[in-house]
Coordinates of C-alpha atoms and ligand atoms in Angstrom, one line a residue:
X18 CA 240.2 27.6 116.6
X19 CA 237.5 28.7 119.5
X20 CA 239.0 31.7 122.0
X21 CA 239.7 32.1 125.1
X22 CA 236.5 32.4 126.6
X23 CA 234.5 30.1 125.0
X24 CA 236.2 27.8 126.7
X25 CA 233.5 27.0 129.8
X26 CA 236.0 24.2 132.1
X27 CA 238.8 24.5 132.8
X28 CA 241.1 21.6 134.7
X29 CA 245.1 22.3 136.4
X30 CA 247.0 20.3 138.0
X31 CA 244.2 18.0 140.0
X32 CA 246.1 16.0 143.1
X33 CA 243.7 13.9 144.6
X34 CA 244.7 10.7 147.7
X35 CA 242.5 8.6 149.0
X36 CA 244.6 7.4 152.5
X37 CA 247.8 8.1 151.5
X38 CA 247.2 6.3 147.8
X39 CA 247.6 8.8 145.0
X40 CA 244.5 8.4 142.9
X41 CA 244.6 11.4 140.7
X42 CA 248.2 12.8 139.5
X43 CA 248.4 16.0 138.1
X44 CA 245.1 16.2 135.6
X45 CA 245.1 19.4 133.1
X46 CA 242.3 19.6 130.1
X47 CA 239.6 21.5 129.7
X48 CA 236.0 21.8 127.5
X49 CA 234.6 24.3 125.4
X50 CA 231.3 25.6 124.9
X51 CA 229.7 22.9 122.6
X52 CA 232.1 20.4 123.4
X53 CA 231.7 16.8 124.1
X54 CA 234.7 15.0 125.6
X55 CA 235.1 11.2 126.2
X56 CA 236.9 10.2 128.8
X57 CA 238.1 7.1 128.9
X58 CA 240.1 4.0 130.6
X59 CA 240.5 1.0 133.3
X60 CA 238.3 0.4 136.7
X61 CA 239.8 2.0 139.8
X62 CA 241.8 4.6 137.4
X63 CA 240.0 7.4 139.4
X64 CA 237.7 8.5 136.5
X65 CA 235.0 9.2 138.8
X66 CA 237.4 10.8 141.3
X67 CA 237.4 13.1 138.7
X68 CA 234.8 13.8 137.1
X69 CA 233.2 14.3 141.4
X70 CA 235.6 17.0 141.9
X71 CA 234.9 18.9 139.2
X72 CA 231.3 19.7 141.0
X73 CA 233.7 19.4 144.4
X74 CA 231.7 16.4 145.7
X75 CA 234.9 15.3 146.1
X76 CA 237.4 17.8 147.3
X77 CA 240.9 17.8 145.5
X78 CA 243.8 17.9 147.4
X79 CA 245.6 19.9 144.8
X80 CA 245.0 22.2 141.7
X81 CA 242.4 24.6 140.1
X82 CA 239.4 24.5 138.2
X83 CA 237.9 27.0 136.2
X84 CA 233.8 27.7 135.2
X85 CA 233.7 30.4 132.4
X86 CA 236.8 31.9 134.1
X87 CA 235.4 31.4 137.8
X88 CA 236.8 29.7 140.9
X89 CA 235.4 26.8 141.8
X90 CA 237.8 24.8 144.0
X91 CA 237.6 29.2 146.1
X92 CA 234.5 29.4 146.0
X93 CA 231.9 30.1 148.8
X94 CA 228.8 29.7 147.3
X95 CA 229.7 25.3 145.7
X96 CA 225.9 25.6 145.5
X97 CA 225.8 27.8 142.7
X98 CA 228.1 26.5 140.9
X99 CA 226.4 23.0 141.3
X100 CA 223.9 24.1 140.1
X101 CA 225.2 25.2 136.5
X102 CA 227.4 21.7 136.4
X103 CA 224.4 18.9 135.6
X104 CA 225.7 15.1 136.9
X105 CA 224.8 12.2 135.5
X106 CA 225.0 8.8 137.9
X107 CA 225.5 5.0 137.0
X108 CA 223.3 4.6 139.0
X109 CA 220.5 7.4 138.3
X110 CA 220.1 8.6 141.5
X111 CA 216.7 9.4 141.4
X112 CA 215.0 10.4 144.5
X113 CA 212.7 7.8 145.2
X114 CA 210.0 9.0 147.0
X115 CA 209.1 12.0 144.1
X116 CA 207.0 11.4 141.3
X117 CA 209.1 11.6 137.6
X118 CA 207.7 15.5 137.2
X119 CA 208.8 16.4 141.2
X120 CA 212.3 14.9 140.2
X121 CA 212.4 16.4 137.9
X122 CA 210.7 20.0 139.2
X123 CA 212.3 20.0 142.7
X124 CA 216.2 22.0 141.9
X125 CA 213.7 24.6 139.8
X126 CA 211.3 25.5 142.8
X127 CA 213.8 25.0 146.1
X128 CA 217.0 25.9 145.0
X129 CA 216.1 28.3 142.3
X130 CA 212.3 29.0 143.4
X131 CA 210.8 29.2 140.3
X132 CA 207.1 29.4 141.0
X133 CA 205.8 25.8 141.0
X134 CA 203.5 26.7 137.6
X135 CA 206.4 28.2 135.7
X136 CA 208.7 25.5 137.4
X137 CA 206.2 22.8 136.3
X138 CA 206.6 23.8 132.0
X139 CA 210.0 24.1 132.1
X140 CA 209.9 20.2 134.2
X141 CA 207.1 18.9 131.1
X142 CA 209.8 20.2 128.2
X143 CA 212.8 18.2 129.3
X144 CA 210.3 15.2 130.0
X145 CA 209.5 16.1 126.6
X146 CA 212.7 16.7 125.4
X147 CA 214.4 13.1 126.7
X148 CA 210.5 11.5 125.3
X149 CA 209.2 10.8 128.7
X150 CA 206.3 14.0 129.2
X151 CA 203.7 10.8 129.6
X152 CA 205.5 9.6 132.6
X153 CA 205.1 12.4 134.6
X154 CA 203.0 11.0 137.1
X155 CA 205.0 8.1 137.7
X156 CA 207.2 7.4 140.7
X157 CA 211.0 5.8 139.6
X158 CA 210.5 2.7 140.6
X159 CA 207.8 1.9 138.4
X160 CA 209.8 2.7 135.5
X161 CA 213.2 1.0 133.5
X162 CA 216.6 1.4 133.7
X163 CA 216.5 3.4 130.3
X164 CA 214.3 5.4 131.7
X165 CA 214.9 6.3 134.9
X166 CA 218.1 7.8 132.9
X167 CA 216.0 9.8 131.3
X168 CA 214.0 11.1 133.8
X169 CA 218.3 11.4 135.4
X170 CA 219.0 13.2 133.1
X171 CA 215.8 16.2 132.6
X172 CA 217.1 16.2 135.4
X173 CA 220.2 18.0 135.2
X174 CA 219.5 19.7 131.6
X175 CA 215.9 21.7 133.9
X176 CA 218.6 23.3 136.0
X177 CA 219.5 24.8 132.5
X178 CA 223.9 23.7 133.8
X179 CA 227.1 25.3 132.0
X180 CA 228.0 22.1 131.0
X181 CA 226.8 17.9 132.2
X182 CA 229.3 15.2 133.7
X183 CA 228.3 11.8 132.9
X184 CA 229.8 9.0 135.2
X185 CA 229.2 5.6 132.9
X186 CA 225.8 6.1 132.6
X187 CA 225.0 3.4 130.5
X188 CA 226.5 0.6 132.1
X189 CA 223.8 -0.1 134.9
X190 CA 221.3 -0.8 131.7
X191 CA 220.2 -3.5 130.5
X192 CA 222.0 -3.8 126.6
X193 CA 218.8 -3.7 125.0
X194 CA 218.3 -0.2 127.1
X195 CA 221.4 1.3 126.0
X196 CA 220.2 2.8 122.8
X197 CA 217.9 5.0 123.8
X198 CA 219.3 6.8 127.1
X199 CA 222.8 7.4 124.1
X200 CA 220.1 8.4 121.8
X201 CA 219.4 11.7 124.2
X202 CA 222.8 12.4 124.9
X203 CA 223.7 12.3 121.0
X204 CA 220.2 14.4 120.8
X205 CA 221.3 16.9 123.8
X206 CA 224.8 16.8 122.4
X207 CA 224.3 18.0 118.3
X208 CA 222.4 20.7 120.1
X209 CA 225.6 22.7 121.6
X210 CA 225.0 21.2 125.2
X211 CA 228.7 21.1 126.8
X212 CA 229.4 17.8 128.0
X213 CA 231.5 15.0 129.9
X214 CA 231.3 12.1 129.3
X215 CA 233.0 8.7 131.4
X216 CA 231.7 5.9 128.4
X217 CA 232.9 2.7 126.8
X218 CA 230.3 3.3 124.3
X219 CA 232.3 3.9 121.2
X220 CA 229.7 4.3 118.7
X221 CA 228.7 6.6 121.0
X222 CA 232.0 8.1 121.1
X223 CA 232.5 8.4 117.4
X224 CA 229.2 9.8 116.5
X225 CA 229.6 13.2 118.7
X226 CA 233.6 13.3 120.9
X227 CA 235.1 15.9 120.0
X228 CA 238.1 14.3 122.2
X229 CA 238.8 11.2 123.8
X230 CA 240.6 11.3 126.6
X231 CA 242.3 7.9 127.8
X232 CA 243.2 7.9 132.4
X233 CA 245.2 5.7 133.6
X234 CA 246.2 5.4 136.9
X235 CA 245.5 8.0 138.1
X236 CA 246.9 10.2 134.4
X237 CA 246.3 10.8 131.2
X238 CA 248.0 8.9 128.8
X239 CA 246.1 10.2 125.1
X240 CA 244.0 13.0 123.8
X241 CA 243.4 13.5 120.7
X242 CA 240.3 13.4 118.0
X243 CA 238.0 10.2 117.7
X244 CA 239.7 9.5 114.3
X245 CA 243.1 9.7 115.0
X246 CA 242.8 8.0 118.9
X247 CA 241.2 4.5 116.3
X248 CA 242.9 4.6 113.4
X249 CA 246.3 5.8 114.9
X250 CA 246.8 5.8 118.9
X251 CA 250.4 7.0 119.6
X252 CA 250.8 5.2 122.8
X253 CA 250.8 0.8 123.1
X254 CA 248.9 1.2 126.2
X255 CA 245.8 3.0 124.8
X256 CA 245.6 0.8 121.4
X257 CA 246.0 -2.3 124.1
X258 CA 243.0 -0.9 125.8
X259 CA 241.3 0.3 122.8
X260 CA 241.7 -3.3 121.2
X261 CA 240.2 -4.5 124.8
X262 CA 237.3 -1.8 124.3
X263 CA 236.5 -3.0 120.8
X264 CA 236.5 -7.0 122.0
X265 CA 234.2 -6.1 124.5
X266 CA 231.6 -4.0 123.3
X267 CA 232.4 -5.0 119.0
X268 CA 234.8 -2.6 116.7
X269 CA 234.0 0.0 116.9
X270 CA 236.6 2.3 113.5
X271 CA 234.5 3.4 110.3
X272 CA 235.9 -0.2 108.8
X273 CA 233.5 -2.8 109.7
X274 CA 232.2 -4.9 107.3
X275 CA 228.4 -6.3 106.3
X276 CA 229.8 -9.5 107.1
X277 CA 231.4 -8.4 110.6
X278 CA 227.8 -7.0 111.0
X279 CA 225.8 -9.3 109.9
X280 CA 227.9 -11.3 112.8
X281 CA 228.0 -9.6 115.2
X282 CA 223.6 -8.9 114.7
X283 CA 223.0 -11.7 113.9
X284 CA 221.7 -12.8 117.3
X285 CA 219.3 -9.6 117.3
X286 CA 218.2 -10.4 114.2
X287 CA 216.8 -14.0 114.6
X288 CA 215.0 -12.5 118.1
X289 CA 213.8 -9.5 115.6
X290 CA 212.6 -12.8 112.6
X291 CA 210.4 -14.4 115.6
X292 CA 208.5 -11.5 116.2
X293 CA 207.7 -10.3 113.4
X294 CA 207.1 -14.0 112.0
X295 CA 204.6 -14.1 115.3
X296 CA 202.7 -10.9 114.2
X297 CA 202.1 -12.0 111.5
X298 CA 200.6 -15.5 111.7
X299 CA 198.9 -15.0 114.5
X300 CA 197.3 -11.9 112.6
X301 CA 196.8 -13.4 109.8
X302 CA 195.1 -16.5 111.0
X303 CA 192.2 -14.8 113.2
X304 CA 192.5 -12.1 110.6
X305 CA 190.7 -15.2 108.2
X306 CA 188.5 -16.2 110.9
X307 CA 187.3 -12.4 111.2
X308 CA 187.3 -12.5 107.8
X309 CA 185.0 -14.8 106.3
X310 CA 182.5 -13.8 108.5
X311 CA 182.8 -10.2 107.4
X312 CA 182.2 -11.3 103.6
X313 CA 179.8 -14.5 104.3
X314 CA 177.9 -11.3 106.4
X315 CA 178.2 -9.0 103.7
X316 CA 177.1 -11.0 100.9
X317 CA 174.5 -13.0 102.5
X318 CA 173.5 -11.9 105.4
X319 CA 170.0 -9.7 106.0
X320 CA 170.5 -5.9 106.0
X321 CA 172.0 -5.4 109.7
X322 CA 174.9 -7.9 109.4
X323 CA 175.0 -6.4 105.7
X324 CA 175.9 -3.1 106.8
X325 CA 177.9 -4.0 110.2
X326 CA 180.2 -5.3 107.7
X327 CA 180.4 -2.5 105.2
X328 CA 180.9 0.1 107.8
X329 CA 183.8 -1.7 109.6
X330 CA 185.5 -2.6 106.0
X331 CA 185.4 0.9 104.9
X332 CA 186.2 2.3 107.6
X333 CA 189.0 -0.1 108.4
X334 CA 189.9 0.2 104.4
X335 CA 189.6 4.4 104.7
X336 CA 192.3 4.6 107.7
X337 CA 196.0 4.2 107.6
X338 CA 197.3 0.6 109.7
X339 CA 199.3 3.2 111.1
X340 CA 196.6 5.6 112.9
X341 CA 195.2 2.2 113.7
X342 CA 197.6 1.4 115.4
X343 CA 198.2 4.0 117.4
X344 CA 194.3 4.3 118.2
X345 CA 194.2 0.9 120.2
X346 CA 198.2 1.0 121.9
X347 CA 197.9 5.2 123.0
X348 CA 194.5 6.3 122.9
X349 CA 192.7 3.2 124.8
X350 CA 194.5 4.0 128.4
X351 CA 192.7 7.4 128.5
X352 CA 189.2 4.8 129.0
X353 CA 191.6 2.7 130.9
X354 CA 192.7 -0.4 128.2
X355 CA 196.2 -0.6 128.4
X356 CA 197.5 -3.3 125.4
X357 CA 201.0 -4.3 125.8
X358 CA 203.0 -3.9 122.2
X359 CA 202.7 -7.1 120.9
X360 CA 198.8 -7.0 121.8
X361 CA 197.9 -4.2 120.3
X362 CA 199.9 -5.1 116.9
X363 CA 198.0 -8.3 116.7
X364 CA 195.0 -6.4 116.6
X365 CA 195.6 -3.8 115.1
X366 CA 196.7 -6.2 112.7
X367 CA 194.2 -9.0 113.0
X368 CA 192.0 -6.0 112.7
X369 CA 193.2 -4.9 109.3
X370 CA 193.6 -7.6 107.8
X371 CA 190.0 -9.1 107.8
X372 CA 188.1 -6.2 106.2
X373 CA 191.1 -7.4 103.4
X374 CA 190.8 -10.1 103.6
X375 CA 186.7 -10.0 103.8
X376 CA 187.1 -8.1 100.5
X377 CA 189.3 -10.6 98.9
X378 CA 186.9 -13.7 99.6
X379 CA 183.6 -11.8 99.1
X380 CA 185.5 -11.2 95.0
X381 CA 186.3 -15.0 95.3
X382 CA 182.2 -16.1 95.8
X383 CA 181.2 -14.2 93.6
X384 CA 183.0 -15.4 91.0
X385 CA 181.1 -18.8 91.0
X386 CA 178.7 -18.9 89.4
X387 CA 174.9 -18.9 90.0
X388 CA 174.3 -22.1 89.0
X389 CA 176.3 -23.9 92.0
X390 CA 174.3 -22.6 94.4
X391 CA 170.8 -22.7 92.0
X392 CA 172.2 -26.6 92.0
X393 CA 172.6 -27.1 95.9
X394 CA 169.3 -25.5 97.5
X395 CA 167.9 -27.6 94.1
X396 CA 168.4 -31.5 95.7
X397 CA 166.9 -29.8 98.9
X398 CA 170.6 -27.8 100.9
X399 CA 169.4 -24.8 103.0
X400 CA 170.7 -21.7 102.1
X401 CA 173.7 -22.2 105.2
X402 CA 175.1 -25.4 104.1
X403 CA 174.9 -24.5 100.5
X404 CA 177.3 -21.9 101.5
X405 CA 179.3 -23.4 103.6
X406 CA 179.2 -27.3 101.5
X407 CA 179.1 -25.7 97.9
X408 CA 180.7 -22.1 97.4
X409 CA 183.3 -21.6 100.5
X410 CA 185.5 -25.0 99.7
X411 CA 185.6 -23.0 96.3
X412 CA 185.3 -19.6 96.8
X413 CA 188.6 -20.5 99.3
X414 CA 190.4 -22.0 96.6
X415 CA 190.4 -19.2 94.5
X416 CA 190.7 -17.1 97.5
X417 CA 194.7 -19.0 97.7
X418 CA 196.4 -16.2 95.5
X419 CA 195.0 -12.7 97.3
X420 CA 195.9 -15.0 100.5
X421 CA 200.0 -15.0 99.8
X422 CA 199.8 -11.2 99.0
X423 CA 198.5 -10.9 102.1
X424 CA 200.4 -12.5 104.2
X425 CA 203.5 -10.9 102.1
X426 CA 202.0 -8.0 103.1
X427 CA 201.3 -8.1 106.6
X428 CA 204.4 -9.6 106.9
X429 CA 206.7 -6.3 105.3
X430 CA 203.8 -4.2 107.1
X431 CA 203.9 -5.8 110.7
X432 CA 207.5 -3.4 111.4
X433 CA 205.7 -0.4 111.9
X434 CA 205.0 -2.3 115.7
X435 CA 208.4 -1.1 115.7
X436 CA 206.6 2.0 117.0
X437 CA 204.6 1.3 119.9
X438 CA 208.3 -0.7 121.1
X439 CA 207.1 -5.0 119.6
X440 CA 210.9 -6.0 119.1
X441 CA 210.1 -6.8 115.9
X442 CA 213.1 -7.1 112.8
X443 CA 213.4 -3.5 112.8
X444 CA 212.6 -2.4 116.2
X445 CA 216.3 -4.8 116.7
X446 CA 217.7 -3.2 113.5
X447 CA 217.4 0.5 115.4
X448 CA 218.3 -0.7 118.5
X449 CA 221.5 -2.5 116.6
X450 CA 222.3 0.6 115.5
X451 CA 221.9 2.9 117.7
X452 CA 224.6 1.1 119.6
X453 CA 227.3 0.9 116.1
X454 CA 225.8 3.1 113.9
X455 CA 226.6 1.2 110.8
X456 CA 222.5 2.4 109.9
X457 CA 223.3 1.9 105.7
X458 CA 224.1 -1.6 107.0
X459 CA 222.6 -2.9 109.5
X460 CA 218.7 -1.5 107.5
X461 CA 220.5 -3.1 104.4
X462 CA 221.0 -6.7 106.8
X463 CA 217.3 -6.1 107.6
X464 CA 215.9 -6.0 104.4
X465 CA 217.6 -9.0 103.0
X466 CA 216.2 -10.3 105.8
X467 CA 212.6 -9.8 105.4
X468 CA 213.3 -10.5 101.7
X469 CA 214.6 -13.7 102.3
X470 CA 211.1 -14.3 104.5
X471 CA 209.1 -13.0 101.8
X472 CA 210.5 -15.5 99.2
X473 CA 210.0 -18.2 102.2
X474 CA 206.6 -17.9 102.8
X475 CA 206.1 -16.9 98.8
X476 CA 207.5 -20.8 97.4
X477 CA 205.4 -22.5 100.0
X478 CA 201.7 -21.0 99.0
X479 CA 202.4 -20.8 95.4
X480 CA 203.2 -25.1 96.1
X481 CA 199.6 -25.3 98.9
X482 CA 197.3 -23.0 96.0
X483 CA 199.1 -26.1 93.2
X484 CA 198.3 -29.2 95.7
X485 CA 194.1 -27.6 96.4
X486 CA 193.9 -25.7 92.8
X487 CA 190.6 -27.7 91.2
X488 CA 191.9 -29.5 88.4
X489 CA 191.1 -27.0 85.5
X490 CA 189.3 -24.0 87.2
X491 CA 190.5 -20.4 87.4
X492 CA 192.4 -18.9 91.0
X493 CA 191.2 -15.6 91.6
X494 CA 193.5 -12.8 92.5
X495 CA 193.0 -9.1 94.3
X496 CA 195.7 -6.6 95.5
X497 CA 195.8 -4.3 98.3
X498 CA 194.0 -1.0 96.8
Ligands
LIG30 N1 236.1 7.0 149.0 C1 236.8 7.0 148.6 N2 237.7 6.6 149.7 C2 238.5 5.5 149.2 N3 239.5 5.2 148.3 C3 238.3 5.8 147.2 C4 237.2 6.7 147.7 N4 236.7 6.1 145.9 C5 237.1 6.0 145.2 N5 238.5 5.5 146.1 C6 239.7 4.8 145.0 O1 240.1 5.7 144.5 C7 240.7 4.9 143.0 C8 239.6 5.3 141.6 O2 238.1 5.6 141.9 P1 237.6 5.5 141.2 O3 235.8 5.2 141.0 O4 237.3 7.4 140.6 O5 238.0 4.8 139.9 P2 237.1 4.7 137.9 O6 238.2 4.6 137.7 O7 235.9 5.5 138.4 O8 237.0 3.3 138.3 P3 235.2 2.6 137.7 O9 235.7 2.7 136.2 O10 235.3 1.4 138.4 O11 234.2 2.9 138.3 C9 239.9 3.5 143.0 O12 241.1 2.5 144.2 C10 238.5 3.7 144.5 O13 239.2 2.4 145.1
LIG31 MG1 234.0 5.1 138.3

């Protein structure tokens, strides 16, 4: 049990009326150091009013609030107290005329009177914590909703508050942006920050809440640890409200079966499948044409062509695909070229695949007997004609099995592109899991999808291989090394 001195916030018998209507009817609760409390309840219940009373953005009518034992309501210096209580709003409320860095820094320089260079350092550290250091120079209007909210969180964190109040921080966000904000909040909670969150994201509550407080019509109806509240709420009204929530946000108990996961996430996963297939198909086709060029240059070209293809192939094969993707996505902007995640992925996968396809094809070309070339030349064909009409048609047929392997390889490794933000299968799985916290089951679902895709395409290519094979000849297969 934590001691009395560990109580950061104590709210006692708080009342507030607007125009004669009582909104808060005697609210009492306390928050210990490092705790995360989640407040839920129907609209108009007074949740926002309660949070705003705590830092006196709204003046309560009666009651007591203590911040580490100090009276908040009778305090003469409310500005000092507000510095110690962070507030994150539903609609972000960033200062639109300031850059991201300035938004986070202004409280440090103007309120805490910290010297500018030191304030910049603190601000950048907090921006790094929410993953937005590289957006420091942008203005709020240039950010997505999820990024805005993460800046708002950094702005609160920079003031080094004793606790942070969150008022529905994700409810104004598009569904695909909710996960990134929740992940920042989960990291904060796990790092020991004291938090009071009004939110209906029950996956978040289940992951980090120490207590869930259910409020309705200005009173606390019931409170308890998440396991108890989800599995066995005492009051019928709580049960009813949680049921309604689970219809809206998906089932929240720890008992979601694999089929329920599939049922609630397949729409997102199918979106991911299209992106994955699109990336793979485009990349393998571009990689094929580039690969043929490289293989032919390396086998039949002059010295210059030979060395260009040789160096390109060796560089690509000697560096990890992930590094190639990072260079295209994160390093090209340094010289002013900014690619979208999909375009960067297609370029990285095409170039990578071209190098491998070139080598497989070269192997296939070399496996064709030299007599074929001699015979072609002997009937008067030019060298390029012989390559095009006699050598390549045979080599390409022998190349099909390695091409099948290459396709399967790319299909699986295109999952790397989630790292730069392309919404393929893995990115979608991560998004779904950040909502329902069923990581194992969601990733199992993703693995099954990959397996099914690989099997289907494997069979299709085997069929094609059989169709175009020249009777009595061998095929040639080489695998990635
Ligand atoms: N400044 C105000 N003047 C008059 N009435 C107000 C004011 N602010 C809030 N109210 C009323 O107080 C009640 C509680 O509002 P509050 O915003 O705290 O609810 P809430 O639980 O946060 O709801 P929601 O889930 O919709 O955000 C509502 O009926 C609202 O109309
Ligand atoms: Mg509200």
